[in-house]
GROMACS .gro file of C-alpha atoms in nm:
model
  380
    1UNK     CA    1  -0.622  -1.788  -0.896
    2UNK     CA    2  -0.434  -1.886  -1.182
    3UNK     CA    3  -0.141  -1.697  -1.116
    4UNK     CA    4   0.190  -1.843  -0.906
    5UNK     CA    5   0.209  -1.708  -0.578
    6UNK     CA    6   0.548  -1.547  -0.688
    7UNK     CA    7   0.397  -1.302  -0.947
    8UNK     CA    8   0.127  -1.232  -0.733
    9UNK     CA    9   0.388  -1.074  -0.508
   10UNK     CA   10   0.548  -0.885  -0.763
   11UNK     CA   11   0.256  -0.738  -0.927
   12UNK     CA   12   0.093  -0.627  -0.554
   13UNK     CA   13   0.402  -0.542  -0.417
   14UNK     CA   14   0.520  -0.314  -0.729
   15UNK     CA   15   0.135  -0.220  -0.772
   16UNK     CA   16   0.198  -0.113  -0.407
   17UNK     CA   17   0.551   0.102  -0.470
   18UNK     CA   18   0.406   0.254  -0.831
   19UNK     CA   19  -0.013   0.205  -0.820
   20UNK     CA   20  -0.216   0.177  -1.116
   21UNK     CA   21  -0.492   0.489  -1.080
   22UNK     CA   22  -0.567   0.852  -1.117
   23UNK     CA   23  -0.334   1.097  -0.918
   24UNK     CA   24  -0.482   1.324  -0.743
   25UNK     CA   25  -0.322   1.669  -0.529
   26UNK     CA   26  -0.269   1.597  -0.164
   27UNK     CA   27  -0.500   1.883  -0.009
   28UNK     CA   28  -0.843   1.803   0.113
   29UNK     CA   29  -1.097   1.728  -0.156
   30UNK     CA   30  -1.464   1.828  -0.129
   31UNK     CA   31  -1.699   1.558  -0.093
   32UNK     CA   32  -1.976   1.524  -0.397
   33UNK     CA   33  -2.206   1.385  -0.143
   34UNK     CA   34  -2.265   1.520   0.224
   35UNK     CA   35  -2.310   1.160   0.360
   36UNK     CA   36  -1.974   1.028   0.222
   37UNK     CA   37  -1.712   1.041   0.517
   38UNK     CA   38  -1.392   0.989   0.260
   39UNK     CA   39  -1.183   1.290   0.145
   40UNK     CA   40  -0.866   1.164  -0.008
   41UNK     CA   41  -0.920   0.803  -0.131
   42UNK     CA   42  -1.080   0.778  -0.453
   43UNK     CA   43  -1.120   0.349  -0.424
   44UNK     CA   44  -1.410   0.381  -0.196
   45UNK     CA   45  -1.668   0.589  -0.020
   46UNK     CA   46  -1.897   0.510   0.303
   47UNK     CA   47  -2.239   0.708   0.333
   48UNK     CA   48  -2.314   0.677   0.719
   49UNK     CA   49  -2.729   0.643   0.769
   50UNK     CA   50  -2.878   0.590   1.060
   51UNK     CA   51  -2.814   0.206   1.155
   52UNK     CA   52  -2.620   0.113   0.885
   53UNK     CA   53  -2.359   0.269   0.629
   54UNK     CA   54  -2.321   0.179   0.305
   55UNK     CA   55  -1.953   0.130   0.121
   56UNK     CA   56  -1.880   0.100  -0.239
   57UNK     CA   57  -1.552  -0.008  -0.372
   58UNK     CA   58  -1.466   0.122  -0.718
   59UNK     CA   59  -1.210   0.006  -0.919
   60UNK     CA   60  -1.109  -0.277  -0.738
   61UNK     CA   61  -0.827  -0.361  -1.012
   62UNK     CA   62  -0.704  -0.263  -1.311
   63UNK     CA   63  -0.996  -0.260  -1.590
   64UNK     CA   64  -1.246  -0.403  -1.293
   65UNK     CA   65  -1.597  -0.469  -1.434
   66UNK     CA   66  -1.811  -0.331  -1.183
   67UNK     CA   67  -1.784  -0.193  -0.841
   68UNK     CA   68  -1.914  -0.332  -0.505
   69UNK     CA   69  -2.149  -0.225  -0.276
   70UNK     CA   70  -2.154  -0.335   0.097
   71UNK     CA   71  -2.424  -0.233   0.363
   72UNK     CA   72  -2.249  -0.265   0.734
   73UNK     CA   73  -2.547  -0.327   0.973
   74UNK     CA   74  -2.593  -0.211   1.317
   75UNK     CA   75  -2.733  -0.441   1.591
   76UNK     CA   76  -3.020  -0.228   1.612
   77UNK     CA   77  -3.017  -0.110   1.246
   78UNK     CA   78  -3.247  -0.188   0.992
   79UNK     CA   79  -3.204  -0.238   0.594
   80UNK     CA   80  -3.429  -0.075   0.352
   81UNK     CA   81  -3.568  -0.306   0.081
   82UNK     CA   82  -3.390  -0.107  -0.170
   83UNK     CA   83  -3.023  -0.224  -0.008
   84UNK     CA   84  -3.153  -0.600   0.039
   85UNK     CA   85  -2.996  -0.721  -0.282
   86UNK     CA   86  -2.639  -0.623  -0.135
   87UNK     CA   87  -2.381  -0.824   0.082
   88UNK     CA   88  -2.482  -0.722   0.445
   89UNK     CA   89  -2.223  -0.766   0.659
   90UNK     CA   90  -2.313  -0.712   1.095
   91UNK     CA   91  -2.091  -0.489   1.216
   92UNK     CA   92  -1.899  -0.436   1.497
   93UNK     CA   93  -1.717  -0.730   1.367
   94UNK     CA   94  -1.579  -0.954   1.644
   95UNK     CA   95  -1.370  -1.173   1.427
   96UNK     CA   96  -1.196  -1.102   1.067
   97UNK     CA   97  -0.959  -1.249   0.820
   98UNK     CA   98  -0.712  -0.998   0.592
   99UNK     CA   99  -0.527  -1.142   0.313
  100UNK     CA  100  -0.267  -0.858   0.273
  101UNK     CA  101  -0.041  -0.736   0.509
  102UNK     CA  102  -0.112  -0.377   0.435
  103UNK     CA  103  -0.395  -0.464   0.628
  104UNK     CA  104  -0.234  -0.501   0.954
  105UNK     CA  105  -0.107  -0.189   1.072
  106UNK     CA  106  -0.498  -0.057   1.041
  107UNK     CA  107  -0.607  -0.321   1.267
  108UNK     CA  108  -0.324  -0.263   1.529
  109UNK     CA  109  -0.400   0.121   1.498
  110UNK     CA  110  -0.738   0.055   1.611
  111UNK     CA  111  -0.619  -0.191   1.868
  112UNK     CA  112  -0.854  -0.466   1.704
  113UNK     CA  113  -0.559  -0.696   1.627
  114UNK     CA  114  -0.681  -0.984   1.824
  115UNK     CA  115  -0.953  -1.009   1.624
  116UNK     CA  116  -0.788  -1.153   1.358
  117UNK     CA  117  -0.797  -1.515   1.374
  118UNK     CA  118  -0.656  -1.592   0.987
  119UNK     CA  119  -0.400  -1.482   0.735
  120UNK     CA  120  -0.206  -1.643   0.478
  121UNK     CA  121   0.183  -1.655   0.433
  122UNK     CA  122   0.207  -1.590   0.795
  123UNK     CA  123   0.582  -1.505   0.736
  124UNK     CA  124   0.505  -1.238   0.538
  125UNK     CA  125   0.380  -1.025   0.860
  126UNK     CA  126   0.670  -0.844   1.051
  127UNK     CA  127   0.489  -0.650   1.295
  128UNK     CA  128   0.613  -0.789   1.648
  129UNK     CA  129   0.270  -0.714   1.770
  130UNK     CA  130   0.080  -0.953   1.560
  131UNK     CA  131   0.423  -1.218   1.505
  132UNK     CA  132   0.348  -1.223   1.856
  133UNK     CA  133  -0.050  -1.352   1.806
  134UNK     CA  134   0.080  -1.576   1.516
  135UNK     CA  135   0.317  -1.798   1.729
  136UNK     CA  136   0.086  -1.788   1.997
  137UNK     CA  137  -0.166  -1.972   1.735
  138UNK     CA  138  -0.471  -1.721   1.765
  139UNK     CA  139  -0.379  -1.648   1.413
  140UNK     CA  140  -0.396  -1.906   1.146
  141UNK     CA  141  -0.228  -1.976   0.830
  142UNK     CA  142  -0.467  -2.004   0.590
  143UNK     CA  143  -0.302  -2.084   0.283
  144UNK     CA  144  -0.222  -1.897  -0.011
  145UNK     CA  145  -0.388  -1.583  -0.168
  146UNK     CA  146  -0.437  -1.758  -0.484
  147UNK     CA  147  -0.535  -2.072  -0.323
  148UNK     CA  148  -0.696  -2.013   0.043
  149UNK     CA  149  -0.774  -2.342   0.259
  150UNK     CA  150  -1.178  -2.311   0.262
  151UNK     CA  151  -1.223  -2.581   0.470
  152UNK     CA  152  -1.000  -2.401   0.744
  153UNK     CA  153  -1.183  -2.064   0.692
  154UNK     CA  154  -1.533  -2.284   0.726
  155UNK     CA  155  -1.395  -2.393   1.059
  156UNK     CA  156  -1.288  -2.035   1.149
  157UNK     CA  157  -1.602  -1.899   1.002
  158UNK     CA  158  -1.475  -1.511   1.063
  159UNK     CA  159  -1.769  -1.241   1.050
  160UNK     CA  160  -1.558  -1.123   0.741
  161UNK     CA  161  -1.332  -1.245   0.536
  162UNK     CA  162  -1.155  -0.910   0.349
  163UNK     CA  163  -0.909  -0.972   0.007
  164UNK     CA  164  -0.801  -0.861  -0.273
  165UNK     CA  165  -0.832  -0.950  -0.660
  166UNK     CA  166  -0.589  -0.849  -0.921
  167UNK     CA  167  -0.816  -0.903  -1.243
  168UNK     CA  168  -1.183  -0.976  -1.299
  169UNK     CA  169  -1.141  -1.380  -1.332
  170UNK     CA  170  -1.153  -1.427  -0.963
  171UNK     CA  171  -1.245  -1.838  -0.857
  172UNK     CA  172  -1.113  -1.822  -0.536
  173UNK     CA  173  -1.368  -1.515  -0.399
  174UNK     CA  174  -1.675  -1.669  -0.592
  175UNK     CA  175  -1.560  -2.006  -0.383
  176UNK     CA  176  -1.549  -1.816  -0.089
  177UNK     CA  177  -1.888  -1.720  -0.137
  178UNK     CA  178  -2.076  -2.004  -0.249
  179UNK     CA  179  -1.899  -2.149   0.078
  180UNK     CA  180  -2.118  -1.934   0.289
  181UNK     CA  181  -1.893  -1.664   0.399
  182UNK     CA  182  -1.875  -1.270   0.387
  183UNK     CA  183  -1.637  -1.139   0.145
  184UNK     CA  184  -1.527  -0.775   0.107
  185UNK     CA  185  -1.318  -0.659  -0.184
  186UNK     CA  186  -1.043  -0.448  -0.054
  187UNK     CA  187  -0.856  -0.169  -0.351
  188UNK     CA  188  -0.605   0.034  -0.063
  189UNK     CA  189  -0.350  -0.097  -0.369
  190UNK     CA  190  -0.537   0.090  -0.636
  191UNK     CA  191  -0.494   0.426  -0.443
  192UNK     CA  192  -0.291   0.672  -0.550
  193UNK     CA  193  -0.212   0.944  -0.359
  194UNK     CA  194  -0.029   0.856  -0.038
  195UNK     CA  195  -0.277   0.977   0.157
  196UNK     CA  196  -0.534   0.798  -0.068
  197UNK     CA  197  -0.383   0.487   0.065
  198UNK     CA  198  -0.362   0.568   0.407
  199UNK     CA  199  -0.774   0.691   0.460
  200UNK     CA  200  -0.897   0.339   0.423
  201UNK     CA  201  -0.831   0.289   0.793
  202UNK     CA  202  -1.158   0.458   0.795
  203UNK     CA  203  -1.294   0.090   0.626
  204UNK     CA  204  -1.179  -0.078   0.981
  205UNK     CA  205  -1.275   0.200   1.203
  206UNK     CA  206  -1.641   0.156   0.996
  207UNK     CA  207  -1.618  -0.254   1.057
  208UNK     CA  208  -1.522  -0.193   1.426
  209UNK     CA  209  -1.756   0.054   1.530
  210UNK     CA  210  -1.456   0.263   1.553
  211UNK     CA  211  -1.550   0.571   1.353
  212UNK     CA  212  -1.397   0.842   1.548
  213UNK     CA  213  -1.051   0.667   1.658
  214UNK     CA  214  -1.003   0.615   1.261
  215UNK     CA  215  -1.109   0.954   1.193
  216UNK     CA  216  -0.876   1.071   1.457
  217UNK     CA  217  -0.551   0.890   1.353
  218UNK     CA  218  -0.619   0.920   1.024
  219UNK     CA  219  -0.659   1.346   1.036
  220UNK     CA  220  -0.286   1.314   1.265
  221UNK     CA  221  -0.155   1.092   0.974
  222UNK     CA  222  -0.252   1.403   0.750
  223UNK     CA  223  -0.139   1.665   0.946
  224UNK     CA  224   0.212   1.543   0.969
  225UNK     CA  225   0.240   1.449   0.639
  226UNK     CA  226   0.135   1.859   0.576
  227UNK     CA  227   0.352   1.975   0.813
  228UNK     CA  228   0.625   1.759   0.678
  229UNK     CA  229   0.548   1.925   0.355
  230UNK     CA  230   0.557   2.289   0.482
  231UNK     CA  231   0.954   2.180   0.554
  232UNK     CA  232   1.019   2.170   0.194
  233UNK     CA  233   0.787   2.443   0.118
  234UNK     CA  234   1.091   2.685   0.005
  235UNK     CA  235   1.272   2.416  -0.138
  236UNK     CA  236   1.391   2.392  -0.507
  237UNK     CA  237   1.372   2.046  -0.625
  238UNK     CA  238   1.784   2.045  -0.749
  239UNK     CA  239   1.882   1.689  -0.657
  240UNK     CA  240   1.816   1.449  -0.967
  241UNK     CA  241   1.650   1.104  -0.861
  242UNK     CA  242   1.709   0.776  -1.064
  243UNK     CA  243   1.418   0.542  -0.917
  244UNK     CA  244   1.381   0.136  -0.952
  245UNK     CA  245   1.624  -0.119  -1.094
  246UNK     CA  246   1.653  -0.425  -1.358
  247UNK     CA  247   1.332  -0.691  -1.362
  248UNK     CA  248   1.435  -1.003  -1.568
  249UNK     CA  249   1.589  -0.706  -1.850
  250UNK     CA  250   1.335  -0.460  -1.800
  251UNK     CA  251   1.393  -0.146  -1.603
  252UNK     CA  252   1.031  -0.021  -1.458
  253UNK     CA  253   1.012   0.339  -1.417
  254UNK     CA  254   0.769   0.516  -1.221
  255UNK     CA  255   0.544   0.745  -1.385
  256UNK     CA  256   0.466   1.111  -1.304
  257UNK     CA  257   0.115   1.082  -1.180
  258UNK     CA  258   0.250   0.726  -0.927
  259UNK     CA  259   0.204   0.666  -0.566
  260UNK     CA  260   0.596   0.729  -0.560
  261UNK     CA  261   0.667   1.016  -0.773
  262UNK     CA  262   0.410   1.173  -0.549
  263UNK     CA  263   0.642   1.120  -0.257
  264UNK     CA  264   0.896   1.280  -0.457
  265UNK     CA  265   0.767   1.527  -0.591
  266UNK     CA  266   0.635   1.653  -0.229
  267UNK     CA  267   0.969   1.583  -0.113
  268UNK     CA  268   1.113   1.880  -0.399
  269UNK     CA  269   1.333   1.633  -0.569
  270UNK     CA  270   1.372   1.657  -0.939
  271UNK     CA  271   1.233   1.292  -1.061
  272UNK     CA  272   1.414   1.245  -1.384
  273UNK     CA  273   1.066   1.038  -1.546
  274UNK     CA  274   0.819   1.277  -1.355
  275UNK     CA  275   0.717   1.428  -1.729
  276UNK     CA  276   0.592   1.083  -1.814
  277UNK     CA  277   0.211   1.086  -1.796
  278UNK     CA  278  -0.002   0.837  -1.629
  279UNK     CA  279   0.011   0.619  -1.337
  280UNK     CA  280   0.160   0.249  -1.288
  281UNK     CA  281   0.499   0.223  -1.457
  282UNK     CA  282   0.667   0.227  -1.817
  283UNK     CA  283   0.957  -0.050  -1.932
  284UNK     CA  284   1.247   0.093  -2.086
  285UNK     CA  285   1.577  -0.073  -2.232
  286UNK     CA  286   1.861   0.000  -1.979
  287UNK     CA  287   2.035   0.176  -2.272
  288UNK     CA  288   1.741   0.478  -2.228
  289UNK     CA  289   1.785   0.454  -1.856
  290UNK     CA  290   2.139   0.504  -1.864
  291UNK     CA  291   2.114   0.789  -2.103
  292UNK     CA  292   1.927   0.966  -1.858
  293UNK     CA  293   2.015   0.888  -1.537
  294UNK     CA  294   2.397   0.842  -1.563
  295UNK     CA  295   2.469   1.150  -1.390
  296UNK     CA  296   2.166   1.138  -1.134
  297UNK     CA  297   2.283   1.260  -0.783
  298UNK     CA  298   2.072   0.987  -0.630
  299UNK     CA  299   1.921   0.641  -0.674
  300UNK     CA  300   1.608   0.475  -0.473
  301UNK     CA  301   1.645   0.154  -0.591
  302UNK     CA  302   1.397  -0.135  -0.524
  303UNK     CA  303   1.517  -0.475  -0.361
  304UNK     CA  304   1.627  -0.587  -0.024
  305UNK     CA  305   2.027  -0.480  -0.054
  306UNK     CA  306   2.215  -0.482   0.260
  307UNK     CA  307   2.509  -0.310   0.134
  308UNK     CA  308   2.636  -0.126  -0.152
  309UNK     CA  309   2.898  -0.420  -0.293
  310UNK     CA  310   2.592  -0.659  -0.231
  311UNK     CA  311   2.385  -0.379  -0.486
  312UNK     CA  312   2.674  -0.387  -0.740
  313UNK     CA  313   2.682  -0.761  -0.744
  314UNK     CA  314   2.343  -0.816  -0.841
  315UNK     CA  315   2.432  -0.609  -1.178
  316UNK     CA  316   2.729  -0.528  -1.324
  317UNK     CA  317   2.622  -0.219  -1.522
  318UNK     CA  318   2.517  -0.048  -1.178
  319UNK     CA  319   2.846   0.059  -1.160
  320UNK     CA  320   2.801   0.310  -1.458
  321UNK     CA  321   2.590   0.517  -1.261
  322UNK     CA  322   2.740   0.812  -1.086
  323UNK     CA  323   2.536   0.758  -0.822
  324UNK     CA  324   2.699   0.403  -0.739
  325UNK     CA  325   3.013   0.558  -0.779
  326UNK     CA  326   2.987   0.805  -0.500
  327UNK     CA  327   2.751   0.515  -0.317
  328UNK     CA  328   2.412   0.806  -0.318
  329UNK     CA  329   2.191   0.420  -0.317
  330UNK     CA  330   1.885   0.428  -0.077
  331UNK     CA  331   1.659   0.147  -0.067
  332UNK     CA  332   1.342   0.125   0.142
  333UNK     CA  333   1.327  -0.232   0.106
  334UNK     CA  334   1.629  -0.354   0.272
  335UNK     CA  335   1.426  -0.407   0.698
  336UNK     CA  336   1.275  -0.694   0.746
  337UNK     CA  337   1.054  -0.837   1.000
  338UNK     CA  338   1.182  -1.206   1.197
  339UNK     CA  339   0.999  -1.389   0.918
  340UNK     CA  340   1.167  -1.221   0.628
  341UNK     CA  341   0.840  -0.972   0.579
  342UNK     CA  342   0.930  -0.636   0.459
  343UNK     CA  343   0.830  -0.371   0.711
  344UNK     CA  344   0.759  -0.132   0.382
  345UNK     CA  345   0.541  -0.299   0.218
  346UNK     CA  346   0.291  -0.359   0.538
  347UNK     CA  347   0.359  -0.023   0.739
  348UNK     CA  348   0.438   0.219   0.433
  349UNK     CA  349   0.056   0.297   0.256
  350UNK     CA  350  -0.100   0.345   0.568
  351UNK     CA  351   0.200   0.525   0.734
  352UNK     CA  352   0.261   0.799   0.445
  353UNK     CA  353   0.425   1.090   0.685
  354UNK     CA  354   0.667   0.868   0.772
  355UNK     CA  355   0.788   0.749   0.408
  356UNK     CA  356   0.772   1.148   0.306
  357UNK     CA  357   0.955   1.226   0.584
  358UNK     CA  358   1.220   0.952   0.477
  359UNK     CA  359   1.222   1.113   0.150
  360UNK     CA  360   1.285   1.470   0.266
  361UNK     CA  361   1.576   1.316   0.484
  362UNK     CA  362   1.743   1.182   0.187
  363UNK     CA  363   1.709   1.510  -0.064
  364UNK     CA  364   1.713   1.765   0.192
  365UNK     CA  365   1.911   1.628   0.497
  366UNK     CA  366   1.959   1.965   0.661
  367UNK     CA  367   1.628   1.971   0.739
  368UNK     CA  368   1.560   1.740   0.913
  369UNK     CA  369   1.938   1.688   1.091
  370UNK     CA  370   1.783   1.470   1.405
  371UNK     CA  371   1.582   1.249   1.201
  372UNK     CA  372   1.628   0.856   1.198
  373UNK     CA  373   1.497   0.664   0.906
  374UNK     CA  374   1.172   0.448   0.925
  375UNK     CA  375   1.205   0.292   0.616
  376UNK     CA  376   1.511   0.424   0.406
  377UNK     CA  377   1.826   0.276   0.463
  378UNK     CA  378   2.173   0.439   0.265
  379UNK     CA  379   2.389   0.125   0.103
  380UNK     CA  380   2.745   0.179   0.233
   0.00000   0.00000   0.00000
């Protein structure tokens, strides 16, 4: 891809924190169609037939083209000529490739982990389960997302290779392809409801053959996060909530309909930017920030600060916030794996009842008075 590997990051990993779709409530939706097995996620859908199941990914990225439509075979399954013209991938797959490290915690869910034989920026995975596969060698490096070694994967020749895009000019995917391998088009990163994110373990448990184990987590997953939810039920969202921090001068606020403000909003805080429509995120000057946010009880701001002197540092007009003053910071960024990953950005979508539950420990702390952070860690 023609983008550096740097701003690849940035634009996943923010895409990841603030999401670019569609909000929609938390409850259970009804399904249009009887055959499709996804409630929450709006990305994707999978109509189970007999022998085979078909998935279609919609709005893979931003402004995507087109969607794509993938037909997951059973040994004994057979394809009408209708669904010929599709990719047809054989499922259960025995060996796979993942290029994001959202990815991982849905594999090791399902106890498929070892079926991974390639990923690239190996580092970038802080699960000790899988770190574990990687320095053992099972696992590959690959390369780089923008720039994947195709020999290597010819060599490895996975069942599936499964990635991401982040515009419709995508050379490395069409390479992929002409190579010879199977391709799916992941969007978890498009999703955005938190639990939107989290129901496309039901794409692994439908490549695995494991259906009803991804049905099963995935319904405890949602059940927590309600119950978590029913804490804060009689709650009155009081404590104001300054979110994000400076980007090369530009100070990215969530909007009211993101993956985030959802989280915070469920949590009963009182987002000061929750009135701003939309999804993904709006740039402001810090002047407008500072107007309205200067008092805000609390900050979540995004980075991987250890401390609070370390979060001053990095800016001197931090200091102007009340919030620094009386050291309210909270990052979720700040754990990291042995190779420098960041635990949030692989565990957090597909682990949502965790992050809310981080939330409603940092608004409401009487409530939960036993509870130990996942994610969240307080800059003192």
């Amino acid at each position: 891809m023609k983008f550096s590997f740097k701003l690849i990051l940035f634009i996943f990993s923010f895409s990841t924190l603030v999401g670019c779709k569609k909000s929609e409530t938390s409850k259970i939706k009804e399904s249009t169609n009887s055959n499709n097995t996804i409630e929450y996620a709006s990305g994707f859908s999978i109509n189970k037939y007999k022998g085979y199941s078909v998935v279609t990914v919609s709005n893979p990225w931003p402004k995507a083209n087109k969607n794509y439509t993938y037909i997951l075979k059973e040994k004994t399954g057979s394809i009408p000529d209708s669904l010929q013209k599709y990719t047809t991938i054989s499922v259960p797959l025995e060996s796979i490739v993942v290029t994001s490290t959202t990815n991982i915690p849905f594999l090791e869910m399902l106890e498929v982990e070892k079926s991974l034989v390639g990923f690239p920026h190996t580092d970038y995975v802080s699960s000790e389960k899988t770190r574990k596969l990687i320095d053992s060698r099972a696992i590959k490096n690959i390369g780089q997302n923008e720039k994947l070694n195709v020999e290597q994967l010819i060599d490895l020749n996975p069942n599936l290779i499964v990635t991401f895009g982040i515009d419709n000019n995508n050379p490395m995917i069409d390479n992929l392809q002409k190579s010879g391998l199977k391709v799916l088009i992941q969007a978890d990163w498009m999703e955005q409801t938190p639990l939107g994110k989290a129901e496309w373990i039901k794409l692994y448990g439908a490549l695995f053959g494991k259906e009803k184990e991804a049905k099963t987590l995935f319904d405890g997953i949602v059940k927590n996060y309600n119950d978590a939810m029913q804490l804060v039920a009689n709650q009155k969202p009081t404590a104001t909530v300054l979110y994000g921090s400076m980007y090369q001068d530009q100070w990215y606020v969530a909007r009211g309909s993101s993956w985030v403000a959802q989280f915070m909003k469920d949590a009963k805080a009182n987002y000061l930017w929750a009135n701003i429509e939309g999804t993904g995120s709006l740039s402001l000057p810090f002047e407008k920030i500072l107007e309205k946010a200067k008092t805000a009880k609390y900050w979540i701001a995004t980075g991987s600060f250890k401390n609070i002197a370390e979060f001053q540092n990095s800016n001197p007009h931090y200091i102007q916030f009340d919030a620094t003053k009386s050291k309210n910071v909270y990052t979720f960024e700040s754990k990291l794996g042995a190779t420098g990953g960041t635990i949030y950005y692989e565990l957090a979508p597909s682990r949502p009842d965790l992050v809310l539950k981080d939330f409603i420990k940092i608004f409401h702390p009487e409530l939960l008075p036993n509870y130990t952070f996942t994610f969240a860690q307080k800059l003192n």
